[in-house]
PDB file of C-alpha atoms in Angstrom:
ATOM      1  CA  MET J 401       0.000   0.000   0.000  1.00  0.00           C
ATOM      2  CA  GLU J 402       2.866   2.382   0.834  1.00  0.00           C
ATOM      3  CA  TYR J 403       4.450   1.646  -2.564  1.00  0.00           C
ATOM      4  CA  ALA J 404       1.176   2.350  -4.403  1.00  0.00           C
ATOM      5  CA  LEU J 405       0.669   5.680  -2.630  1.00  0.00           C
ATOM      6  CA  ALA J 406       4.245   6.750  -3.361  1.00  0.00           C
ATOM      7  CA  LYS J 407       3.997   5.591  -6.982  1.00  0.00           C
ATOM      8  CA  PHE J 408       0.878   7.674  -7.682  1.00  0.00           C
ATOM      9  CA  ARG J 409       1.721  10.481  -5.245  1.00  0.00           C
ATOM     10  CA  VAL J 410       1.547  13.242  -7.857  1.00  0.00           C
ATOM     11  CA  TYR J 411      -2.025  12.230  -8.741  1.00  0.00           C
ATOM     12  CA  LEU J 412      -3.284  11.582  -5.211  1.00  0.00           C
ATOM     13  CA  LEU J 413      -2.011  14.536  -3.173  1.00  0.00           C
ATOM     14  CA  GLY J 414      -4.639  17.268  -3.134  1.00  0.00           C
ATOM     15  CA  SER J 415      -7.032  15.215  -5.257  1.00  0.00           C
ATOM     16  CA  GLY J 416      -9.655  14.846  -2.533  1.00  0.00           C
ATOM     17  CA  PRO J 417     -10.832  11.703  -0.706  1.00  0.00           C
ATOM     18  CA  PHE J 418     -10.122   8.329  -2.306  1.00  0.00           C
ATOM     19  CA  VAL J 419     -10.399   4.652  -1.338  1.00  0.00           C
ATOM     20  CA  VAL J 420      -7.573   2.114  -1.047  1.00  0.00           C
ATOM     21  CA  TYR J 421      -8.638  -1.529  -1.388  1.00  0.00           C
ATOM     22  CA  THR J 422      -6.205  -3.993   0.193  1.00  0.00           C
ATOM     23  CA  ASP J 423      -6.101  -7.668   1.165  1.00  0.00           C
ATOM     24  CA  HIS J 424      -3.982  -6.729   4.204  1.00  0.00           C
ATOM     25  CA  SER J 425      -6.295  -6.487   7.207  1.00  0.00           C
ATOM     26  CA  SER J 426      -3.986  -4.862   9.779  1.00  0.00           C
ATOM     27  CA  PRO J 427      -4.199  -1.242   8.454  1.00  0.00           C
ATOM     28  CA  ARG J 428      -7.877  -1.193   9.462  1.00  0.00           C
ATOM     29  CA  THR J 429      -7.062  -1.711  13.129  1.00  0.00           C
ATOM     30  CA  ALA J 430      -3.615  -0.103  13.397  1.00  0.00           C
ATOM     31  CA  VAL J 431      -4.939   3.397  14.036  1.00  0.00           C
ATOM     32  CA  LYS J 432      -7.176   2.098  16.831  1.00  0.00           C
ATOM     33  CA  SER J 433      -4.402   0.341  18.728  1.00  0.00           C
ATOM     34  CA  PRO J 434      -3.043   2.182  21.795  1.00  0.00           C
ATOM     35  CA  HIS J 435       0.396   0.624  21.262  1.00  0.00           C
ATOM     36  CA  ILE J 436       2.054   0.586  17.832  1.00  0.00           C
ATOM     37  CA  SER J 437       5.565  -0.237  16.669  1.00  0.00           C
ATOM     38  CA  GLN J 438       8.034   2.362  15.402  1.00  0.00           C
ATOM     39  CA  ARG J 439       7.646   0.968  11.908  1.00  0.00           C
ATOM     40  CA  MET J 440       3.871   1.353  12.026  1.00  0.00           C
ATOM     41  CA  ALA J 441       4.281   4.889  13.409  1.00  0.00           C
ATOM     42  CA  ARG J 442       6.402   5.801  10.366  1.00  0.00           C
ATOM     43  CA  TRP J 443       3.753   4.346   8.059  1.00  0.00           C
ATOM     44  CA  LEU J 444       0.974   6.294   9.751  1.00  0.00           C
ATOM     45  CA  SER J 445       3.020   9.485   9.468  1.00  0.00           C
ATOM     46  CA  PHE J 446       3.409   8.843   5.731  1.00  0.00           C
ATOM     47  CA  PHE J 447      -0.270   7.961   5.287  1.00  0.00           C
ATOM     48  CA  ALA J 448      -1.321  11.179   7.071  1.00  0.00           C
ATOM     49  CA  GLU J 449      -0.318  13.153   3.965  1.00  0.00           C
ATOM     50  CA  TYR J 450      -3.182  11.595   2.011  1.00  0.00           C
ATOM     51  CA  ASP J 451      -6.947  11.931   2.321  1.00  0.00           C
ATOM     52  CA  PHE J 452      -8.158   8.349   1.983  1.00  0.00           C
ATOM     53  CA  ARG J 453      -9.869   5.472   3.722  1.00  0.00           C
ATOM     54  CA  VAL J 454      -8.924   1.789   3.701  1.00  0.00           C
ATOM     55  CA  GLU J 455     -11.345  -0.918   2.562  1.00  0.00           C
ATOM     56  CA  TYR J 456     -10.413  -4.549   3.234  1.00  0.00           C
ATOM     57  CA  LYS J 457     -10.997  -6.854   0.273  1.00  0.00           C
ATOM     58  CA  PRO J 458      -9.660 -10.454   0.429  1.00  0.00           C
ATOM     59  CA  GLY J 459      -7.495 -11.484  -2.498  1.00  0.00           C
ATOM     60  CA  ARG J 460      -9.932 -14.185  -3.539  1.00  0.00           C
ATOM     61  CA  LEU J 461     -12.571 -11.471  -4.112  1.00  0.00           C
ATOM     62  CA  ASN J 462     -10.231  -9.221  -6.078  1.00  0.00           C
ATOM     63  CA  VAL J 463      -8.568 -11.778  -8.308  1.00  0.00           C
ATOM     64  CA  VAL J 464      -7.394  -9.398 -11.038  1.00  0.00           C
ATOM     65  CA  ALA J 465      -5.410  -7.164  -8.686  1.00  0.00           C
ATOM     66  CA  ASP J 466      -4.231 -10.208  -6.755  1.00  0.00           C
ATOM     67  CA  ALA J 467      -2.859 -11.799  -9.933  1.00  0.00           C
ATOM     68  CA  LEU J 468      -1.105  -8.599 -11.014  1.00  0.00           C
ATOM     69  CA  SER J 469       0.567  -8.255  -7.613  1.00  0.00           C
ATOM     70  CA  ARG J 470       2.130 -11.724  -7.690  1.00  0.00           C
ATOM     71  CA  ARG J 471       5.874 -12.011  -8.167  1.00  0.00           C
ATOM     72  CA  PRO J 472       6.622 -13.265 -11.709  1.00  0.00           C
ATOM     73  CA  ASP J 473       9.083 -15.834 -10.383  1.00  0.00           C
ATOM     74  CA  ASP J 474       6.240 -17.391  -8.349  1.00  0.00           C
ATOM     75  CA  ALA J 475       4.523 -18.507 -11.546  1.00  0.00           C
ATOM     76  CA  VAL J 476       4.008 -22.218 -12.090  1.00  0.00           C
ATOM     77  CA  LYS J 477       7.027 -23.758 -13.788  1.00  0.00           C
ATOM     78  CA  THR J 478       7.129 -26.969 -15.794  1.00  0.00           C
ATOM     79  CA  ALA J 479       9.922 -29.471 -16.270  1.00  0.00           C
ATOM     80  CA  ASP J 480      10.570 -32.784 -17.972  1.00  0.00           C
ATOM     81  CA  ALA J 481       9.709 -35.235 -15.182  1.00  0.00           C
ATOM     82  CA  ASN J 482      11.527 -38.075 -16.941  1.00  0.00           C
ATOM     83  CA  ARG J 483      14.710 -36.014 -17.198  1.00  0.00           C
ATOM     84  CA  ILE J 484      14.532 -34.421 -13.764  1.00  0.00           C
ATOM     85  CA  GLY J 485      12.760 -36.936 -11.585  1.00  0.00           C
ATOM     86  CA  VAL J 486      13.073 -34.974  -8.351  1.00  0.00           C
ATOM     87  CA  GLU J 487      10.951 -32.155  -9.783  1.00  0.00           C
ATOM     88  CA  ARG J 488       7.857 -34.322  -9.945  1.00  0.00           C
ATOM     89  CA  VAL J 489       5.218 -32.848  -7.675  1.00  0.00           C
ATOM     90  CA  SER J 490       3.776 -35.002  -4.924  1.00  0.00           C
ATOM     91  CA  ALA J 491       0.092 -34.662  -4.135  1.00  0.00           C
ATOM     92  CA  PRO J 492      -2.729 -36.881  -2.872  1.00  0.00           C
ATOM     93  CA  PRO J 493      -3.982 -39.772  -5.032  1.00  0.00           C
ATOM     94  CA  SER J 494      -7.647 -39.982  -5.949  1.00  0.00           C
ATOM     95  CA  SER J 495      -8.203 -42.790  -3.418  1.00  0.00           C
ATOM     96  CA  LEU J 496      -7.148 -40.479  -0.586  1.00  0.00           C
ATOM     97  CA  ILE J 497      -9.420 -37.737  -1.885  1.00  0.00           C
ATOM     98  CA  ASP J 498     -12.354 -40.158  -1.973  1.00  0.00           C
ATOM     99  CA  ASP J 499     -11.573 -41.296   1.572  1.00  0.00           C
ATOM    100  CA  MET J 500     -11.503 -37.694   2.779  1.00  0.00           C
ATOM    101  CA  LYS J 501     -14.885 -36.986   1.202  1.00  0.00           C
ATOM    102  CA  ALA J 502     -16.347 -40.062   2.888  1.00  0.00           C
ATOM    103  CA  ALA J 503     -14.811 -39.171   6.264  1.00  0.00           C
ATOM    104  CA  TYR J 504     -16.512 -35.767   6.312  1.00  0.00           C
ATOM    105  CA  ALA J 505     -19.723 -37.594   7.227  1.00  0.00           C
ATOM    106  CA  SER J 506     -18.254 -38.694  10.574  1.00  0.00           C
ATOM    107  CA  ASP J 507     -16.760 -35.282  11.441  1.00  0.00           C
ATOM    108  CA  ALA J 508     -19.400 -33.088  13.094  1.00  0.00           C
ATOM    109  CA  ASP J 509     -17.607 -29.800  12.356  1.00  0.00           C
ATOM    110  CA  ALA J 510     -16.899 -30.714   8.729  1.00  0.00           C
ATOM    111  CA  LYS J 511     -20.544 -31.708   8.191  1.00  0.00           C
ATOM    112  CA  GLN J 512     -21.752 -28.349   9.461  1.00  0.00           C
ATOM    113  CA  LEU J 513     -19.234 -26.400   7.389  1.00  0.00           C
ATOM    114  CA  LEU J 514     -20.027 -28.388   4.238  1.00  0.00           C
ATOM    115  CA  SER J 515     -23.720 -27.696   4.698  1.00  0.00           C
ATOM    116  CA  TYR J 516     -23.088 -23.997   5.261  1.00  0.00           C
ATOM    117  CA  ALA J 517     -20.613 -23.624   2.362  1.00  0.00           C
ATOM    118  CA  LEU J 518     -23.017 -25.272  -0.080  1.00  0.00           C
ATOM    119  CA  ALA J 519     -25.831 -22.856   0.823  1.00  0.00           C
ATOM    120  CA  PRO J 520     -24.481 -19.916   2.860  1.00  0.00           C
ATOM    121  CA  SER J 521     -26.997 -17.622   4.527  1.00  0.00           C
ATOM    122  CA  ASP J 522     -27.435 -15.709   7.769  1.00  0.00           C
ATOM    123  CA  GLU J 523     -29.790 -18.382   9.048  1.00  0.00           C
ATOM    124  CA  ALA J 524     -27.353 -21.190   8.151  1.00  0.00           C
ATOM    125  CA  ARG J 525     -24.565 -19.275   9.895  1.00  0.00           C
ATOM    126  CA  ARG J 526     -26.624 -18.970  13.082  1.00  0.00           C
ATOM    127  CA  ARG J 527     -27.116 -22.733  13.105  1.00  0.00           C
ATOM    128  CA  LEU J 528     -23.354 -23.338  13.205  1.00  0.00           C
ATOM    129  CA  GLU J 529     -21.620 -24.123  16.465  1.00  0.00           C
ATOM    130  CA  PRO J 530     -20.244 -20.906  18.047  1.00  0.00           C
ATOM    131  CA  HIS J 531     -16.603 -21.886  17.468  1.00  0.00           C
ATOM    132  CA  LEU J 532     -17.253 -22.259  13.713  1.00  0.00           C
ATOM    133  CA  ARG J 533     -19.118 -19.024  12.998  1.00  0.00           C
ATOM    134  CA  ALA J 534     -16.196 -16.591  13.058  1.00  0.00           C
ATOM    135  CA  ARG J 535     -14.335 -18.361  10.223  1.00  0.00           C
ATOM    136  CA  ALA J 536     -17.273 -19.840   8.331  1.00  0.00           C
ATOM    137  CA  HIS J 537     -16.783 -17.381   5.450  1.00  0.00           C
ATOM    138  CA  ARG J 538     -13.314 -18.840   4.851  1.00  0.00           C
ATOM    139  CA  TYR J 539     -14.682 -22.219   3.766  1.00  0.00           C
ATOM    140  CA  CYS J 540     -15.999 -23.255   0.376  1.00  0.00           C
ATOM    141  CA  VAL J 541     -16.755 -26.516  -1.426  1.00  0.00           C
ATOM    142  CA  HIS J 542     -15.342 -27.749  -4.718  1.00  0.00           C
ATOM    143  CA  GLU J 543     -16.316 -31.137  -6.145  1.00  0.00           C
ATOM    144  CA  GLY J 544     -17.197 -32.462  -2.707  1.00  0.00           C
ATOM    145  CA  LEU J 545     -13.991 -31.260  -1.035  1.00  0.00           C
ATOM    146  CA  LEU J 546     -14.140 -28.752   1.799  1.00  0.00           C
ATOM    147  CA  LEU J 547     -11.580 -25.980   1.205  1.00  0.00           C
ATOM    148  CA  TYR J 548     -10.181 -23.367   3.576  1.00  0.00           C
ATOM    149  CA  SER J 549      -8.251 -20.125   3.113  1.00  0.00           C
ATOM    150  CA  ALA J 550      -6.300 -18.635   6.019  1.00  0.00           C
ATOM    151  CA  VAL J 551      -6.608 -15.017   7.093  1.00  0.00           C
ATOM    152  CA  ASP J 552      -3.026 -14.064   6.281  1.00  0.00           C
ATOM    153  CA  ASP J 553      -2.472 -15.452   2.790  1.00  0.00           C
ATOM    154  CA  ASP J 554      -5.789 -16.524   1.186  1.00  0.00           C
ATOM    155  CA  VAL J 555      -4.114 -19.715  -0.078  1.00  0.00           C
ATOM    156  CA  ILE J 556      -6.712 -22.430  -0.689  1.00  0.00           C
ATOM    157  CA  ARG J 557      -6.149 -25.657   1.263  1.00  0.00           C
ATOM    158  CA  VAL J 558      -8.013 -28.956   1.468  1.00  0.00           C
ATOM    159  CA  VAL J 559      -9.665 -29.520   4.846  1.00  0.00           C
ATOM    160  CA  VAL J 560      -8.731 -32.922   6.284  1.00  0.00           C
ATOM    161  CA  PRO J 561     -11.491 -34.373   8.511  1.00  0.00           C
ATOM    162  CA  ASN J 562     -10.903 -35.464  12.090  1.00  0.00           C
ATOM    163  CA  ASN J 563      -9.655 -38.913  11.137  1.00  0.00           C
ATOM    164  CA  TYR J 564      -6.352 -40.156  12.569  1.00  0.00           C
ATOM    165  CA  ASP J 565      -5.644 -42.695   9.808  1.00  0.00           C
ATOM    166  CA  LEU J 566      -6.181 -40.144   7.033  1.00  0.00           C
ATOM    167  CA  ARG J 567      -3.908 -37.607   8.662  1.00  0.00           C
ATOM    168  CA  MET J 568      -1.198 -40.197   9.210  1.00  0.00           C
ATOM    169  CA  ARG J 569      -1.405 -41.310   5.574  1.00  0.00           C
ATOM    170  CA  ILE J 570      -0.823 -37.722   4.497  1.00  0.00           C
ATOM    171  CA  MET J 571       2.059 -37.378   6.954  1.00  0.00           C
ATOM    172  CA  TYR J 572       3.706 -40.549   5.645  1.00  0.00           C
ATOM    173  CA  LYS J 573       3.473 -39.307   2.078  1.00  0.00           C
ATOM    174  CA  TYR J 574       5.102 -35.983   2.846  1.00  0.00           C
ATOM    175  CA  HIS J 575       7.789 -37.575   4.983  1.00  0.00           C
ATOM    176  CA  ASP J 576       8.639 -40.300   2.461  1.00  0.00           C
ATOM    177  CA  ALA J 577       8.423 -38.254  -0.753  1.00  0.00           C
ATOM    178  CA  PRO J 578      11.706 -38.253  -2.752  1.00  0.00           C
ATOM    179  CA  THR J 579      11.841 -34.443  -2.619  1.00  0.00           C
ATOM    180  CA  ALA J 580      11.454 -34.315   1.160  1.00  0.00           C
ATOM    181  CA  GLY J 581      15.003 -35.340   2.089  1.00  0.00           C
ATOM    182  CA  HIS J 582      15.077 -35.879   5.854  1.00  0.00           C
ATOM    183  CA  PRO J 583      12.466 -33.418   7.108  1.00  0.00           C
ATOM    184  CA  GLY J 584      11.913 -32.703  10.776  1.00  0.00           C
ATOM    185  CA  ARG J 585       8.680 -31.658  12.388  1.00  0.00           C
ATOM    186  CA  GLU J 586       8.911 -28.016  11.316  1.00  0.00           C
ATOM    187  CA  ARG J 587       9.632 -28.900   7.689  1.00  0.00           C
ATOM    188  CA  ILE J 588       6.770 -31.400   7.538  1.00  0.00           C
ATOM    189  CA  TYR J 589       4.441 -28.800   9.042  1.00  0.00           C
ATOM    190  CA  VAL J 590       5.426 -26.280   6.357  1.00  0.00           C
ATOM    191  CA  LEU J 591       4.886 -28.857   3.598  1.00  0.00           C
ATOM    192  CA  LEU J 592       1.524 -29.911   5.006  1.00  0.00           C
ATOM    193  CA  THR J 593       0.135 -26.416   5.357  1.00  0.00           C
ATOM    194  CA  ARG J 594       0.773 -25.646   1.704  1.00  0.00           C
ATOM    195  CA  ASP J 595      -2.016 -28.003   0.679  1.00  0.00           C
ATOM    196  CA  PHE J 596      -3.947 -29.171   3.756  1.00  0.00           C
ATOM    197  CA  TYR J 597      -5.636 -27.760   6.832  1.00  0.00           C
ATOM    198  CA  TRP J 598      -7.099 -29.096  10.058  1.00  0.00           C
ATOM    199  CA  ASN J 599      -7.562 -27.615  13.525  1.00  0.00           C
ATOM    200  CA  HIS J 600      -4.486 -27.492  15.768  1.00  0.00           C
ATOM    201  CA  GLN J 601      -2.337 -28.728  12.886  1.00  0.00           C
ATOM    202  CA  CYS J 602       0.967 -27.536  14.358  1.00  0.00           C
ATOM    203  CA  LYS J 603       0.303 -29.156  17.744  1.00  0.00           C
ATOM    204  CA  TRP J 604      -0.741 -32.387  16.004  1.00  0.00           C
ATOM    205  CA  VAL J 605       2.502 -32.581  13.997  1.00  0.00           C
ATOM    206  CA  ARG J 606       4.634 -31.886  17.071  1.00  0.00           C
ATOM    207  CA  LYS J 607       3.137 -34.885  18.875  1.00  0.00           C
ATOM    208  CA  ILE J 608       4.117 -37.355  16.160  1.00  0.00           C
ATOM    209  CA  ARG J 609       6.909 -39.761  17.082  1.00  0.00           C
ATOM    210  CA  PHE J 610       9.260 -39.812  14.126  1.00  0.00           C
ATOM    211  CA  ASN J 611      10.585 -43.280  14.852  1.00  0.00           C
ATOM    212  CA  HIS J 612       7.234 -44.431  13.434  1.00  0.00           C
ATOM    213  CA  PHE J 613       8.254 -42.902  10.125  1.00  0.00           C
ATOM    214  CA  ARG J 614      11.674 -44.540  10.214  1.00  0.00           C
ATOM    215  CA  HIS J 615      10.077 -47.929  10.790  1.00  0.00           C
ATOM    216  CA  ARG J 616       7.593 -47.343   7.992  1.00  0.00           C
ATOM    217  CA  ARG J 617      10.373 -46.469   5.547  1.00  0.00           C
ATOM    218  CA  SER J 618      12.449 -49.527   6.490  1.00  0.00           C
ATOM    219  CA  VAL J 619       9.542 -51.757   5.486  1.00  0.00           C
ATOM    220  CA  GLY J 620       9.483 -50.200   2.041  1.00  0.00           C
ATOM    221  CA  SER J 621       9.016 -46.778   0.527  1.00  0.00           C
ATOM    222  CA  PRO J 622       5.624 -46.125  -1.023  1.00  0.00           C
ATOM    223  CA  SER J 623       5.392 -45.402  -4.720  1.00  0.00           C
ATOM    224  CA  LEU J 624       5.490 -41.798  -5.850  1.00  0.00           C
ATOM    225  CA  TRP J 625       2.016 -40.329  -6.147  1.00  0.00           C
ATOM    226  CA  THR J 626       1.297 -37.440  -8.433  1.00  0.00           C
ATOM    227  CA  LEU J 627      -1.612 -35.165  -9.080  1.00  0.00           C
ATOM    228  CA  SER J 628      -2.012 -31.819 -10.770  1.00  0.00           C
ATOM    229  CA  LEU J 629      -3.286 -29.007  -8.546  1.00  0.00           C
ATOM    230  CA  VAL J 630      -4.227 -25.986 -10.648  1.00  0.00           C
ATOM    231  CA  PHE J 631      -5.548 -22.789  -9.090  1.00  0.00           C
ATOM    232  CA  ARG J 632      -7.019 -20.606 -11.830  1.00  0.00           C
ATOM    233  CA  LEU J 633      -7.608 -16.877 -11.415  1.00  0.00           C
ATOM    234  CA  THR J 634     -10.628 -15.655 -13.355  1.00  0.00           C
ATOM    235  CA  VAL J 635     -12.408 -12.337 -13.504  1.00  0.00           C
ATOM    236  CA  SER J 636     -15.600 -14.006 -12.329  1.00  0.00           C
ATOM    237  CA  GLY J 637     -13.791 -15.225  -9.227  1.00  0.00           C
ATOM    238  CA  GLY J 638     -13.639 -18.975  -9.950  1.00  0.00           C
ATOM    239  CA  LEU J 639     -11.742 -20.746  -7.221  1.00  0.00           C
ATOM    240  CA  VAL J 640     -10.173 -24.052  -8.055  1.00  0.00           C
ATOM    241  CA  SER J 641      -9.650 -26.446 -10.905  1.00  0.00           C
ATOM    242  CA  TRP J 642      -8.453 -29.818  -9.602  1.00  0.00           C
ATOM    243  CA  SER J 643      -7.474 -32.184 -12.398  1.00  0.00           C
ATOM    244  CA  LEU J 644      -6.437 -35.802 -11.905  1.00  0.00           C
TER     245      LEU J 644
END
């Protein structure tokens, strides 16, 4: 936001009130906080030169601007998987996806969120359990999969139901993938959160005993599993295209 104001300074200063739309939520509350950092104080001093108000707009609702603001080196790259085997992307097989869809039925929270995401309304929101209401707007459904986007990055992740076996299968895959090397708990957590989400995910990973993984690998490494995950940005706001 600071860069945009500086870039168009000559047009904005003295032009009258204007609106800044941003997917960064903290500027809305910064001015209300009784204690701010020195860095934030410098920002507020800079912003005081302009006559504007801030409107929060999540990236998923402003896909054109979100796409234009992405770093070009973050674009999806392709490679010859036969020539460079380690660049093959690991992702869940269709059997795991089917098992996750089936397991939603036995997860009370997932059932409620699926029902709400399929037909969102104020009345449906009121019927949710209190601990689900605050983040209900962050869930959506695509081809039977419950998806979640976090508050700080709007990255779309697959919600894994409260099923120990499913979560362990996913953990094994990330730990044993050829590109994983010898990941510890922190590395596995980072890999997991790129694609999957469940409540208390960090705490869950920390409790895992990694000698279980070593034993599993000694029995035999699982075959490499691949799937194409494609997130398409469209003007109409389409969310996800998941192709097997």
